[in-house]
Short mmCIF file of N, CA and C in Angstrom, two decimals:
data_model
loop_
_atom_site.label_atom_id
_atom_site.label_comp_id
_atom_site.label_asym_id
_atom_site.label_seq_id
_atom_site.Cartn_x
_atom_site.Cartn_y
_atom_site.Cartn_z
N GLN A 304 28.35 -4.28 42.13
CA GLN A 304 29.79 -4.40 42.09
C GLN A 304 30.34 -4.74 43.47
N LEU A 305 29.74 -4.14 44.50
CA LEU A 305 30.22 -4.39 45.86
C LEU A 305 30.01 -5.83 46.25
N ARG A 306 28.89 -6.42 45.85
CA ARG A 306 28.64 -7.80 46.23
C ARG A 306 29.62 -8.75 45.54
N ASP A 307 30.10 -8.41 44.35
CA ASP A 307 31.11 -9.24 43.70
C ASP A 307 32.42 -9.22 44.47
N VAL A 308 32.76 -8.06 45.04
CA VAL A 308 33.98 -7.96 45.83
C VAL A 308 33.85 -8.82 47.08
N VAL A 309 32.69 -8.75 47.73
CA VAL A 309 32.47 -9.53 48.95
C VAL A 309 32.44 -11.01 48.62
N PHE A 310 31.81 -11.37 47.52
CA PHE A 310 31.66 -12.77 47.15
C PHE A 310 32.97 -13.38 46.68
N ALA A 311 33.87 -12.58 46.14
CA ALA A 311 35.09 -13.11 45.54
C ALA A 311 35.88 -13.98 46.52
N LYS A 312 36.12 -13.49 47.71
CA LYS A 312 36.92 -14.24 48.68
C LYS A 312 36.21 -15.52 49.12
N VAL A 313 34.92 -15.41 49.42
CA VAL A 313 34.16 -16.58 49.87
C VAL A 313 34.05 -17.60 48.74
N GLY A 314 33.69 -17.12 47.57
CA GLY A 314 33.51 -18.02 46.43
C GLY A 314 34.79 -18.69 46.01
N GLN A 315 35.87 -17.94 45.96
CA GLN A 315 37.14 -18.52 45.56
C GLN A 315 37.63 -19.57 46.55
N GLY A 316 37.42 -19.31 47.83
CA GLY A 316 37.81 -20.30 48.85
C GLY A 316 37.03 -21.59 48.71
N ALA A 317 35.72 -21.47 48.51
CA ALA A 317 34.88 -22.66 48.36
C ALA A 317 35.22 -23.42 47.08
N LEU A 318 35.43 -22.69 46.00
CA LEU A 318 35.76 -23.34 44.73
C LEU A 318 37.14 -23.98 44.78
N ARG A 319 38.07 -23.36 45.48
CA ARG A 319 39.41 -23.94 45.61
C ARG A 319 39.35 -25.24 46.40
N ALA A 320 38.57 -25.27 47.48
CA ALA A 320 38.42 -26.49 48.27
C ALA A 320 37.77 -27.60 47.44
N LEU A 321 36.76 -27.24 46.65
CA LEU A 321 36.11 -28.21 45.79
C LEU A 321 37.06 -28.74 44.73
N ALA A 322 37.83 -27.85 44.13
CA ALA A 322 38.79 -28.26 43.10
C ALA A 322 39.85 -29.19 43.69
N LEU A 323 40.30 -28.91 44.91
CA LEU A 323 41.29 -29.77 45.56
C LEU A 323 40.72 -31.15 45.83
N GLN A 324 39.49 -31.22 46.32
CA GLN A 324 38.86 -32.52 46.56
C GLN A 324 38.70 -33.29 45.26
N THR A 325 38.31 -32.61 44.21
CA THR A 325 38.15 -33.26 42.90
C THR A 325 39.48 -33.76 42.37
N PHE A 326 40.52 -32.95 42.51
CA PHE A 326 41.86 -33.33 42.06
C PHE A 326 42.35 -34.57 42.80
N GLU A 327 42.17 -34.59 44.11
CA GLU A 327 42.59 -35.75 44.90
C GLU A 327 41.78 -36.99 44.51
N HIS A 328 40.49 -36.81 44.25
CA HIS A 328 39.65 -37.94 43.83
C HIS A 328 40.11 -38.50 42.49
N ILE A 329 40.43 -37.63 41.56
CA ILE A 329 40.89 -38.08 40.24
C ILE A 329 42.18 -38.87 40.35
N HIS A 330 43.06 -38.46 41.24
CA HIS A 330 44.32 -39.18 41.42
C HIS A 330 44.12 -40.54 42.08
N ARG A 331 43.04 -40.73 42.80
CA ARG A 331 42.77 -42.03 43.43
C ARG A 331 42.10 -43.01 42.48
N LEU A 332 41.62 -42.52 41.33
CA LEU A 332 40.96 -43.40 40.37
C LEU A 332 41.98 -44.34 39.71
N SER A 333 41.48 -45.46 39.20
CA SER A 333 42.37 -46.46 38.59
C SER A 333 42.93 -45.97 37.26
N MET A 334 44.01 -46.59 36.83
CA MET A 334 44.64 -46.25 35.55
C MET A 334 43.69 -46.58 34.40
N ARG A 335 42.91 -47.64 34.55
CA ARG A 335 41.97 -48.03 33.49
C ARG A 335 40.97 -46.90 33.22
N TYR A 336 40.51 -46.24 34.27
CA TYR A 336 39.58 -45.13 34.10
C TYR A 336 40.22 -44.02 33.26
N HIS A 337 41.46 -43.69 33.57
CA HIS A 337 42.14 -42.60 32.86
C HIS A 337 42.45 -42.96 31.41
N ILE A 338 42.76 -44.21 31.16
CA ILE A 338 43.07 -44.64 29.80
C ILE A 338 41.82 -44.63 28.93
N SER A 339 40.68 -44.96 29.52
CA SER A 339 39.44 -45.03 28.73
C SER A 339 38.85 -43.65 28.44
N ARG A 340 39.30 -42.62 29.09
CA ARG A 340 38.78 -41.26 28.89
C ARG A 340 39.50 -40.56 27.75
N LYS A 341 38.78 -39.70 27.04
CA LYS A 341 39.40 -38.87 26.02
C LYS A 341 40.17 -37.74 26.68
N THR A 342 41.23 -37.31 26.07
CA THR A 342 42.02 -36.20 26.61
C THR A 342 41.18 -34.93 26.62
N GLY A 343 41.13 -34.27 27.74
CA GLY A 343 40.38 -33.03 27.87
C GLY A 343 38.95 -33.22 28.32
N GLY A 344 38.42 -34.42 28.20
CA GLY A 344 37.05 -34.67 28.60
C GLY A 344 36.84 -34.50 30.09
N LEU A 345 37.82 -34.95 30.85
CA LEU A 345 37.73 -34.86 32.30
C LEU A 345 37.81 -33.41 32.78
N SER A 346 38.71 -32.64 32.18
CA SER A 346 38.83 -31.24 32.59
C SER A 346 37.58 -30.45 32.21
N ARG A 347 36.94 -30.81 31.13
CA ARG A 347 35.70 -30.14 30.73
C ARG A 347 34.58 -30.44 31.74
N ILE A 348 34.53 -31.68 32.21
CA ILE A 348 33.53 -32.05 33.21
C ILE A 348 33.78 -31.30 34.52
N ILE A 349 35.04 -31.22 34.92
CA ILE A 349 35.39 -30.52 36.16
C ILE A 349 35.04 -29.05 36.05
N GLU A 350 35.37 -28.43 34.93
CA GLU A 350 35.07 -27.00 34.74
C GLU A 350 33.57 -26.75 34.79
N ARG A 351 32.79 -27.62 34.19
CA ARG A 351 31.34 -27.48 34.22
C ARG A 351 30.82 -27.59 35.66
N GLY A 352 31.38 -28.51 36.43
CA GLY A 352 30.98 -28.66 37.82
C GLY A 352 31.32 -27.44 38.66
N VAL A 353 32.50 -26.88 38.44
CA VAL A 353 32.92 -25.69 39.19
C VAL A 353 32.01 -24.51 38.86
N LYS A 354 31.65 -24.35 37.60
CA LYS A 354 30.74 -23.26 37.22
C LYS A 354 29.36 -23.45 37.84
N GLY A 355 28.91 -24.70 37.92
CA GLY A 355 27.62 -24.98 38.55
C GLY A 355 27.62 -24.63 40.03
N VAL A 356 28.69 -24.98 40.72
CA VAL A 356 28.79 -24.66 42.15
C VAL A 356 28.87 -23.15 42.34
N ASP A 357 29.61 -22.46 41.49
CA ASP A 357 29.71 -21.01 41.57
C ASP A 357 28.33 -20.36 41.40
N PHE A 358 27.54 -20.86 40.44
CA PHE A 358 26.19 -20.34 40.23
C PHE A 358 25.33 -20.56 41.47
N LEU A 359 25.38 -21.77 42.04
CA LEU A 359 24.57 -22.06 43.22
C LEU A 359 24.95 -21.19 44.41
N LEU A 360 26.25 -20.98 44.62
CA LEU A 360 26.68 -20.12 45.72
C LEU A 360 26.19 -18.70 45.53
N ARG A 361 26.33 -18.17 44.34
CA ARG A 361 25.87 -16.81 44.07
C ARG A 361 24.35 -16.70 44.26
N PHE A 362 23.62 -17.68 43.77
CA PHE A 362 22.17 -17.66 43.89
C PHE A 362 21.74 -17.69 45.35
N LEU A 363 22.33 -18.58 46.13
CA LEU A 363 21.97 -18.68 47.54
C LEU A 363 22.35 -17.43 48.31
N LEU A 364 23.53 -16.91 48.05
CA LEU A 364 24.04 -15.77 48.82
C LEU A 364 23.31 -14.48 48.48
N PHE A 365 23.00 -14.25 47.22
CA PHE A 365 22.47 -12.96 46.80
C PHE A 365 20.98 -12.96 46.47
N SER A 366 20.35 -14.12 46.40
CA SER A 366 18.91 -14.15 46.13
C SER A 366 18.13 -14.70 47.31
N ILE A 367 18.49 -15.88 47.74
CA ILE A 367 17.76 -16.53 48.83
C ILE A 367 18.09 -15.89 50.17
N GLY A 368 19.35 -15.59 50.41
CA GLY A 368 19.77 -15.01 51.69
C GLY A 368 19.05 -13.72 52.04
N PRO A 369 19.06 -12.71 51.16
CA PRO A 369 18.34 -11.47 51.47
C PRO A 369 16.84 -11.67 51.64
N LEU A 370 16.26 -12.57 50.88
CA LEU A 370 14.83 -12.83 51.01
C LEU A 370 14.51 -13.40 52.39
N VAL A 371 15.31 -14.36 52.84
CA VAL A 371 15.09 -14.96 54.16
C VAL A 371 15.29 -13.90 55.25
N LEU A 372 16.29 -13.05 55.10
CA LEU A 372 16.52 -11.98 56.07
C LEU A 372 15.31 -11.04 56.14
N GLU A 373 14.78 -10.66 55.00
CA GLU A 373 13.61 -9.78 54.98
C GLU A 373 12.41 -10.45 55.64
N LEU A 374 12.21 -11.71 55.36
CA LEU A 374 11.08 -12.42 55.96
C LEU A 374 11.21 -12.50 57.48
N PHE A 375 12.43 -12.73 57.98
CA PHE A 375 12.64 -12.76 59.42
C PHE A 375 12.40 -11.39 60.05
N MET A 376 12.80 -10.33 59.36
CA MET A 376 12.57 -8.99 59.89
C MET A 376 11.08 -8.68 59.97
N ILE A 377 10.34 -9.04 58.94
CA ILE A 377 8.90 -8.79 58.95
C ILE A 377 8.21 -9.66 60.01
N ALA A 378 8.64 -10.92 60.11
CA ALA A 378 8.06 -11.80 61.14
C ALA A 378 8.37 -11.28 62.54
N GLY A 379 9.57 -10.74 62.73
CA GLY A 379 9.92 -10.15 64.03
C GLY A 379 9.04 -8.96 64.36
N SER A 380 8.73 -8.14 63.37
CA SER A 380 7.85 -7.00 63.60
C SER A 380 6.44 -7.46 63.95
N TYR A 381 5.96 -8.47 63.24
CA TYR A 381 4.64 -9.02 63.57
C TYR A 381 4.62 -9.54 65.01
N PHE A 382 5.66 -10.30 65.34
CA PHE A 382 5.73 -10.89 66.67
C PHE A 382 5.74 -9.80 67.75
N SER A 383 6.54 -8.75 67.53
CA SER A 383 6.59 -7.69 68.54
C SER A 383 5.25 -6.96 68.65
N CYS A 384 4.54 -6.80 67.56
CA CYS A 384 3.22 -6.17 67.61
C CYS A 384 2.23 -7.04 68.37
N LEU A 385 2.31 -8.34 68.16
CA LEU A 385 1.39 -9.24 68.85
C LEU A 385 1.71 -9.32 70.34
N MET A 386 2.98 -9.29 70.68
CA MET A 386 3.37 -9.42 72.09
C MET A 386 3.06 -8.16 72.89
N PHE A 387 3.23 -7.01 72.27
CA PHE A 387 3.08 -5.75 72.99
C PHE A 387 1.80 -5.01 72.64
N GLY A 388 0.93 -5.65 71.91
CA GLY A 388 -0.33 -5.01 71.53
C GLY A 388 -0.18 -4.21 70.25
N ILE A 389 -1.16 -4.29 69.40
CA ILE A 389 -1.10 -3.57 68.13
C ILE A 389 -1.51 -2.13 68.38
N SER A 390 -0.63 -1.25 68.07
CA SER A 390 -0.89 0.18 68.25
C SER A 390 -0.58 0.90 66.95
N LEU A 391 -0.87 2.17 66.91
CA LEU A 391 -0.62 2.96 65.70
C LEU A 391 0.86 2.97 65.32
N PRO A 392 1.81 3.21 66.26
CA PRO A 392 3.21 3.18 65.85
C PRO A 392 3.65 1.82 65.32
N CYS A 393 3.12 0.77 65.91
CA CYS A 393 3.50 -0.57 65.47
C CYS A 393 2.95 -0.86 64.08
N SER A 394 1.70 -0.52 63.84
CA SER A 394 1.12 -0.78 62.52
C SER A 394 1.76 0.10 61.45
N SER A 395 2.12 1.33 61.82
CA SER A 395 2.80 2.18 60.83
C SER A 395 4.20 1.63 60.52
N ARG A 396 4.86 1.05 61.52
CA ARG A 396 6.17 0.44 61.28
C ARG A 396 6.04 -0.74 60.33
N LEU A 397 4.98 -1.54 60.50
CA LEU A 397 4.75 -2.66 59.60
C LEU A 397 4.48 -2.19 58.17
N LEU A 398 3.66 -1.16 58.04
CA LEU A 398 3.39 -0.63 56.70
C LEU A 398 4.66 -0.09 56.04
N PHE A 399 5.50 0.56 56.85
CA PHE A 399 6.78 1.06 56.34
C PHE A 399 7.66 -0.09 55.86
N MET A 400 7.73 -1.17 56.64
CA MET A 400 8.55 -2.32 56.25
C MET A 400 8.01 -2.99 54.99
N PHE A 401 6.68 -3.11 54.89
CA PHE A 401 6.10 -3.67 53.68
C PHE A 401 6.41 -2.80 52.47
N GLY A 402 6.37 -1.50 52.66
CA GLY A 402 6.71 -0.59 51.57
C GLY A 402 8.16 -0.74 51.13
N LEU A 403 9.07 -0.82 52.11
CA LEU A 403 10.48 -1.05 51.77
C LEU A 403 10.68 -2.38 51.06
N HIS A 404 9.99 -3.39 51.54
CA HIS A 404 10.09 -4.70 50.91
C HIS A 404 9.60 -4.65 49.47
N SER A 405 8.49 -3.99 49.24
CA SER A 405 7.95 -3.88 47.89
C SER A 405 8.89 -3.11 46.97
N LEU A 406 9.46 -2.03 47.49
CA LEU A 406 10.41 -1.25 46.68
C LEU A 406 11.66 -2.06 46.36
N SER A 407 12.17 -2.81 47.32
CA SER A 407 13.39 -3.58 47.08
C SER A 407 13.14 -4.70 46.07
N ARG A 408 11.96 -5.26 46.06
CA ARG A 408 11.64 -6.35 45.14
C ARG A 408 11.28 -5.84 43.75
N SER A 409 10.81 -4.61 43.65
CA SER A 409 10.43 -4.09 42.33
C SER A 409 11.62 -3.53 41.57
N GLY A 410 12.76 -3.34 42.25
CA GLY A 410 13.95 -2.84 41.59
C GLY A 410 13.99 -1.33 41.50
N ALA A 411 13.12 -0.64 42.20
CA ALA A 411 13.09 0.82 42.15
C ALA A 411 14.17 1.43 43.00
#
């Protein structure tokens, strides 16, 4: 629920900008284009496009983003262990991070 609240402002702003660009583009099209279209067909296409962009934004923000962040955190831990020598505290920190990663991905 919290992520929907955070996403609402970002998503609405992006979708509003896209809708404005689409609206301006439609107004620049020739009259022949508008006459040859069925009534409502254009709005249905626009609505489908907006829903597709909304899905992509949500997928990138809430699926790909956290995964990339986790990978960078694990890579940073590996790098610090390699730079400063592998020791017991460092290896235990890595095991802890792998455990957290596994728990977060399993949905527990």
